[in-house]
Structures are given as structure tokens and as C-alpha cells.
Amino acid sequence: MKDLKHIVVAFDGNEESKRAVEYGATLKKAFPKAELTVVHVLNDKVEQRIMGDASAPGFVPAAGFYVGSSPDTFRY
């Protein structure tokens, strides 16, 4: 079996996510070289604001952010 390098567990406070964190810790014990990251997930609404030029290439109006694979994508 290959070694795990990174274990990522999402946690939002519910019982299932608590069990997921416990399982992540169990995996960490089995793969001590692996890095364990627990991501705390919030279920709150977040206000989005458009920044920059909404007509620029790569801008996703519905999402309110830019997408692209090159730093040039974000120049406006």
C-alpha cells in the first residue's frame, strides 16, 4: 500500500464530522508521515462584492470572482 501524504477532514460540528475527525486521527496514526488538516466549515451566508473590472476575461459574474490558469488572467 502507498503511503498517504496528506489527510484532509471537513468539520462543521455535527456528529458525522466529529466521527470523520476521529477517523482522520486514526489514519494519521497508521500513516505517521502524513499531514493531517482539519478544515472548519461554516454554514453562514457571506456577502460577495465585485472587485475589479467585471468585463475582464475570466470574470464569473454569478460567482463574483475571477478564474484562470495564468496570472495574466487577473490583470485589468
Tab-separated table of N, CA, C and O in Angstrom:
chain	number	residue	atom	x	y	z
A	1	MET	N	0.848	-1.192	0.000
A	1	MET	CA	0.000	0.000	0.000
A	1	MET	C	0.887	1.247	0.000
A	1	MET	O	1.892	1.291	0.691
A	2	LYS	N	0.500	2.244	-0.756
A	2	LYS	CA	1.235	3.508	-0.788
A	2	LYS	C	1.022	4.277	0.507
A	2	LYS	O	-0.008	4.139	1.158
A	3	ASP	N	2.000	5.100	0.834
A	3	ASP	CA	1.858	5.962	2.000
A	3	ASP	C	0.983	7.161	1.660
A	3	ASP	O	1.071	7.708	0.562
A	4	LEU	N	0.167	7.555	2.601
A	4	LEU	CA	-0.611	8.788	2.445
A	4	LEU	C	0.303	9.960	2.755
A	4	LEU	O	1.128	9.890	3.656
A	5	LYS	N	0.124	11.040	2.017
A	5	LYS	CA	0.920	12.236	2.265
A	5	LYS	C	0.126	13.310	2.979
A	5	LYS	O	0.670	14.078	3.756
A	6	HIS	N	-1.170	13.364	2.683
A	6	HIS	CA	-1.992	14.436	3.267
A	6	HIS	C	-3.408	13.918	3.487
A	6	HIS	O	-4.018	13.374	2.581
A	7	ILE	N	-3.900	14.124	4.692
A	7	ILE	CA	-5.263	13.728	5.049
A	7	ILE	C	-6.026	15.017	5.327
A	7	ILE	O	-5.590	15.829	6.143
A	8	VAL	N	-7.144	15.218	4.641
A	8	VAL	CA	-7.962	16.423	4.837
A	8	VAL	C	-9.343	15.996	5.306
A	8	VAL	O	-9.977	15.148	4.683
A	9	VAL	N	-9.786	16.594	6.426
A	9	VAL	CA	-11.082	16.261	7.002
A	9	VAL	C	-11.872	17.554	7.182
A	9	VAL	O	-11.357	18.534	7.718
A	10	ALA	N	-13.118	17.561	6.727
A	10	ALA	CA	-14.006	18.714	6.931
A	10	ALA	C	-14.761	18.533	8.245
A	10	ALA	O	-15.228	17.450	8.567
A	11	PHE	N	-14.874	19.623	9.016
A	11	PHE	CA	-15.545	19.584	10.315
A	11	PHE	C	-16.511	20.755	10.422
A	11	PHE	O	-16.130	21.900	10.254
A	12	ASP	N	-17.795	20.450	10.691
A	12	ASP	CA	-18.774	21.523	10.877
A	12	ASP	C	-19.486	21.437	12.225
A	12	ASP	O	-20.420	22.178	12.488
A	13	GLY	N	-19.054	20.523	13.078
A	13	GLY	CA	-19.616	20.437	14.421
A	13	GLY	C	-20.663	19.355	14.592
A	13	GLY	O	-21.029	19.034	15.717
A	14	ASN	N	-21.152	18.766	13.499
A	14	ASN	CA	-22.172	17.734	13.670
A	14	ASN	C	-21.509	16.395	14.016
A	14	ASN	O	-20.289	16.245	13.949
A	15	GLU	N	-22.321	15.428	14.395
A	15	GLU	CA	-21.792	14.141	14.850
A	15	GLU	C	-21.005	13.408	13.767
A	15	GLU	O	-19.977	12.792	14.051
A	16	GLU	N	-21.482	13.470	12.521
A	16	GLU	CA	-20.772	12.797	11.436
A	16	GLU	C	-19.379	13.387	11.243
A	16	GLU	O	-18.415	12.669	11.018
A	17	SER	N	-19.278	14.714	11.329
A	17	SER	CA	-17.970	15.335	11.131
A	17	SER	C	-17.045	15.045	12.311
A	17	SER	O	-15.830	14.943	12.134
A	18	LYS	N	-17.602	14.888	13.513
A	18	LYS	CA	-16.772	14.503	14.662
A	18	LYS	C	-16.188	13.110	14.437
A	18	LYS	O	-15.012	12.869	14.722
A	19	ARG	N	-17.005	12.215	13.900
A	19	ARG	CA	-16.514	10.867	13.588
A	19	ARG	C	-15.467	10.925	12.467
A	19	ARG	O	-14.494	10.163	12.475
A	20	ALA	N	-15.655	11.827	11.523
A	20	ALA	CA	-14.679	11.976	10.437
A	20	ALA	C	-13.329	12.439	10.981
A	20	ALA	O	-12.273	11.959	10.544
A	21	VAL	N	-13.344	13.340	11.955
A	21	VAL	CA	-12.094	13.803	12.568
A	21	VAL	C	-11.421	12.641	13.306
A	21	VAL	O	-10.205	12.454	13.221
A	22	GLU	N	-12.218	11.851	14.012
A	22	GLU	CA	-11.668	10.680	14.709
A	22	GLU	C	-11.045	9.705	13.706
A	22	GLU	O	-9.961	9.160	13.943
A	23	TYR	N	-11.716	9.497	12.577
A	23	TYR	CA	-11.188	8.604	11.554
A	23	TYR	C	-9.897	9.181	10.954
A	23	TYR	O	-8.937	8.458	10.697
A	24	GLY	N	-9.886	10.498	10.747
A	24	GLY	CA	-8.671	11.147	10.249
A	24	GLY	C	-7.506	10.942	11.207
A	24	GLY	O	-6.377	10.692	10.788
A	25	ALA	N	-7.784	11.027	12.524
A	25	ALA	CA	-6.740	10.800	13.522
A	25	ALA	C	-6.257	9.348	13.486
A	25	ALA	O	-5.064	9.079	13.642
A	26	THR	N	-7.186	8.418	13.249
A	26	THR	CA	-6.823	7.007	13.130
A	26	THR	C	-5.918	6.792	11.917
A	26	THR	O	-4.911	6.076	11.994
A	27	LEU	N	-6.266	7.425	10.799
A	27	LEU	CA	-5.418	7.335	9.607
A	27	LEU	C	-4.038	7.933	9.870
A	27	LEU	O	-3.024	7.392	9.422
A	28	LYS	N	-4.007	9.040	10.599
A	28	LYS	CA	-2.728	9.693	10.917
A	28	LYS	C	-1.839	8.747	11.722
A	28	LYS	O	-0.626	8.684	11.501
A	29	LYS	N	-2.431	8.001	12.640
A	29	LYS	CA	-1.641	7.037	13.419
A	29	LYS	C	-1.104	5.929	12.514
A	29	LYS	O	0.017	5.452	12.708
A	30	ALA	N	-1.895	5.511	11.545
A	30	ALA	CA	-1.468	4.459	10.627
A	30	ALA	C	-0.425	4.953	9.624
A	30	ALA	O	0.387	4.172	9.128
A	31	PHE	N	-0.468	6.267	9.323
A	31	PHE	CA	0.465	6.884	8.374
A	31	PHE	C	1.109	8.095	9.049
A	31	PHE	O	0.754	9.247	8.772
A	32	PRO	N	2.072	7.862	9.954
A	32	PRO	CA	2.639	8.955	10.752
A	32	PRO	C	3.339	10.049	9.950
A	32	PRO	O	3.472	11.175	10.431
A	33	LYS	N	3.761	9.753	8.737
A	33	LYS	CA	4.416	10.785	7.912
A	33	LYS	C	3.412	11.713	7.241
A	33	LYS	O	3.769	12.764	6.720
A	34	ALA	N	2.143	11.324	7.242
A	34	ALA	CA	1.107	12.132	6.592
A	34	ALA	C	0.805	13.382	7.404
A	34	ALA	O	0.913	13.393	8.631
A	35	GLU	N	0.425	14.426	6.694
A	35	GLU	CA	-0.020	15.659	7.344
A	35	GLU	C	-1.539	15.591	7.471
A	35	GLU	O	-2.232	15.236	6.524
A	36	LEU	N	-2.054	15.926	8.642
A	36	LEU	CA	-3.499	15.927	8.882
A	36	LEU	C	-3.980	17.369	8.952
A	36	LEU	O	-3.481	18.163	9.752
A	37	THR	N	-4.936	17.715	8.102
A	37	THR	CA	-5.530	19.048	8.094
A	37	THR	C	-7.022	18.911	8.350
A	37	THR	O	-7.708	18.172	7.650
A	38	VAL	N	-7.510	19.627	9.366
A	38	VAL	CA	-8.941	19.669	9.648
A	38	VAL	C	-9.438	21.039	9.213
A	38	VAL	O	-8.942	22.065	9.666
A	39	VAL	N	-10.414	21.041	8.316
A	39	VAL	CA	-10.980	22.283	7.788
A	39	VAL	C	-12.303	22.531	8.492
A	39	VAL	O	-13.216	21.710	8.414
A	40	HIS	N	-12.394	23.668	9.195
A	40	HIS	CA	-13.637	24.022	9.882
A	40	HIS	C	-14.565	24.694	8.885
A	40	HIS	O	-14.259	25.749	8.337
A	41	VAL	N	-15.689	24.070	8.635
A	41	VAL	CA	-16.646	24.540	7.636
A	41	VAL	C	-17.777	25.282	8.340
A	41	VAL	O	-18.371	24.763	9.274
A	42	LEU	N	-18.053	26.493	7.886
A	42	LEU	CA	-19.154	27.282	8.439
A	42	LEU	C	-20.309	27.283	7.455
A	42	LEU	O	-20.104	27.338	6.247
A	43	ASN	N	-21.499	27.260	7.966
A	43	ASN	CA	-22.688	27.288	7.112
A	43	ASN	C	-23.367	28.646	7.267
A	43	ASN	O	-24.539	28.732	7.578
A	44	ASP	N	-22.600	29.698	7.077
A	44	ASP	CA	-23.120	31.060	7.186
A	44	ASP	C	-23.116	31.712	5.812
A	44	ASP	O	-22.281	31.409	4.971
A	45	LYS	N	-24.035	32.620	5.617
A	45	LYS	CA	-24.054	33.383	4.368
A	45	LYS	C	-22.929	34.418	4.416
A	45	LYS	O	-22.670	35.017	5.449
A	46	VAL	N	-22.279	34.589	3.280
A	46	VAL	CA	-21.181	35.538	3.171
A	46	VAL	C	-21.532	36.534	2.084
A	46	VAL	O	-21.982	36.157	1.001
A	47	GLU	N	-21.326	37.813	2.374
A	47	GLU	CA	-21.612	38.841	1.381
A	47	GLU	C	-20.494	38.862	0.346
A	47	GLU	O	-19.324	38.846	0.685
A	48	GLN	N	-20.877	38.845	-0.914
A	48	GLN	CA	-19.903	38.933	-2.001
A	48	GLN	C	-19.960	40.323	-2.607
A	48	GLN	O	-21.023	40.882	-2.805
A	49	ARG	N	-18.804	40.844	-2.917
A	49	ARG	CA	-18.719	42.129	-3.611
A	49	ARG	C	-17.814	41.966	-4.816
A	49	ARG	O	-16.811	41.288	-4.749
A	50	ILE	N	-18.187	42.590	-5.892
A	50	ILE	CA	-17.377	42.530	-7.104
A	50	ILE	C	-16.193	43.467	-6.935
A	50	ILE	O	-16.348	44.618	-6.547
A	51	MET	N	-15.006	42.932	-7.214
A	51	MET	CA	-13.792	43.740	-7.153
A	51	MET	C	-13.157	43.715	-8.532
A	51	MET	O	-13.080	42.666	-9.160
A	52	GLY	N	-12.701	44.830	-8.979
A	52	GLY	CA	-12.038	44.874	-10.272
A	52	GLY	C	-13.011	45.149	-11.398
A	52	GLY	O	-14.105	45.655	-11.201
A	53	ASP	N	-12.609	44.781	-12.573
A	53	ASP	CA	-13.364	45.054	-13.791
A	53	ASP	C	-14.215	43.844	-14.150
A	53	ASP	O	-13.696	42.802	-14.533
A	54	ALA	N	-15.518	43.962	-14.015
A	54	ALA	CA	-16.430	42.851	-14.276
A	54	ALA	C	-16.425	42.439	-15.740
A	54	ALA	O	-16.886	41.351	-16.074
A	55	SER	N	-15.892	43.270	-16.623
A	55	SER	CA	-15.852	42.904	-18.040
A	55	SER	C	-14.532	42.222	-18.403
A	55	SER	O	-14.334	41.834	-19.548
A	56	ALA	N	-13.626	42.055	-17.446
A	56	ALA	CA	-12.322	41.446	-17.729
A	56	ALA	C	-12.474	39.963	-18.047
A	56	ALA	O	-13.378	39.304	-17.543
A	57	PRO	N	-11.581	39.424	-18.888
A	57	PRO	CA	-11.630	37.995	-19.212
A	57	PRO	C	-11.470	37.156	-17.945
A	57	PRO	O	-10.655	37.478	-17.092
A	58	GLY	N	-12.247	36.135	-17.841
A	58	GLY	CA	-12.141	35.240	-16.698
A	58	GLY	C	-13.070	35.576	-15.549
A	58	GLY	O	-13.174	34.831	-14.598
A	59	PHE	N	-13.776	36.703	-15.620
A	59	PHE	CA	-14.674	37.073	-14.529
A	59	PHE	C	-15.961	36.258	-14.609
A	59	PHE	O	-16.533	36.094	-15.673
A	60	VAL	N	-16.383	35.707	-13.482
A	60	VAL	CA	-17.610	34.909	-13.416
A	60	VAL	C	-18.635	35.732	-12.647
A	60	VAL	O	-18.592	35.801	-11.425
A	61	PRO	N	-19.561	36.402	-13.347
A	61	PRO	CA	-20.493	37.300	-12.677
A	61	PRO	C	-21.310	36.646	-11.561
A	61	PRO	O	-21.475	37.219	-10.493
A	62	ALA	N	-21.797	35.443	-11.788
A	62	ALA	CA	-22.635	34.799	-10.779
A	62	ALA	C	-21.842	34.495	-9.516
A	62	ALA	O	-22.375	34.505	-8.414
A	63	ALA	N	-20.552	34.229	-9.667
A	63	ALA	CA	-19.731	33.870	-8.519
A	63	ALA	C	-19.068	35.095	-7.903
A	63	ALA	O	-18.757	35.105	-6.720
A	64	GLY	N	-18.812	36.134	-8.692
A	64	GLY	CA	-18.179	37.340	-8.186
A	64	GLY	C	-16.676	37.229	-8.057
A	64	GLY	O	-16.065	37.928	-7.267
A	65	PHE	N	-16.047	36.348	-8.834
A	65	PHE	CA	-14.600	36.250	-8.779
A	65	PHE	C	-14.038	35.856	-10.136
A	65	PHE	O	-14.773	35.549	-11.055
A	66	TYR	N	-12.711	35.881	-10.244
A	66	TYR	CA	-12.024	35.566	-11.484
A	66	TYR	C	-11.563	34.109	-11.478
A	66	TYR	O	-11.236	33.563	-10.442
A	67	VAL	N	-11.529	33.512	-12.649
A	67	VAL	CA	-10.963	32.177	-12.797
A	67	VAL	C	-9.969	32.203	-13.937
A	67	VAL	O	-10.125	32.952	-14.880
A	68	GLY	N	-8.943	31.398	-13.833
A	68	GLY	CA	-7.955	31.325	-14.896
A	68	GLY	C	-6.735	30.581	-14.415
A	68	GLY	O	-6.544	30.370	-13.225
A	69	SER	N	-5.889	30.201	-15.357
A	69	SER	CA	-4.706	29.443	-15.016
A	69	SER	C	-3.429	30.272	-15.085
A	69	SER	O	-2.363	29.787	-14.774
A	70	SER	N	-3.546	31.512	-15.463
A	70	SER	CA	-2.373	32.349	-15.645
A	70	SER	C	-2.538	33.634	-14.861
A	70	SER	O	-3.633	34.200	-14.788
A	71	PRO	N	-1.451	34.152	-14.265
A	71	PRO	CA	-1.552	35.454	-13.573
A	71	PRO	C	-2.029	36.569	-14.487
A	71	PRO	O	-2.637	37.521	-14.051
A	72	ASP	N	-1.786	36.421	-15.818
A	72	ASP	CA	-2.249	37.443	-16.761
A	72	ASP	C	-3.761	37.541	-16.792
A	72	ASP	O	-4.318	38.568	-17.145
A	73	THR	N	-4.443	36.464	-16.426
A	73	THR	CA	-5.904	36.456	-16.405
A	73	THR	C	-6.432	37.529	-15.466
A	73	THR	O	-7.480	38.103	-15.680
A	74	PHE	N	-5.679	37.820	-14.416
A	74	PHE	CA	-6.169	38.704	-13.356
A	74	PHE	C	-5.768	40.161	-13.548
A	74	PHE	O	-6.040	40.984	-12.709
A	75	ARG	N	-5.113	40.467	-14.657
A	75	ARG	CA	-4.742	41.862	-14.924
A	75	ARG	C	-5.907	42.575	-15.569
A	75	ARG	O	-6.565	42.068	-16.458
A	76	TYR	N	-6.167	43.777	-15.101
A	76	TYR	CA	-7.254	44.563	-15.672
A	76	TYR	C	-6.917	46.024	-15.649
A	76	TYR	O	-5.983	46.454	-15.053
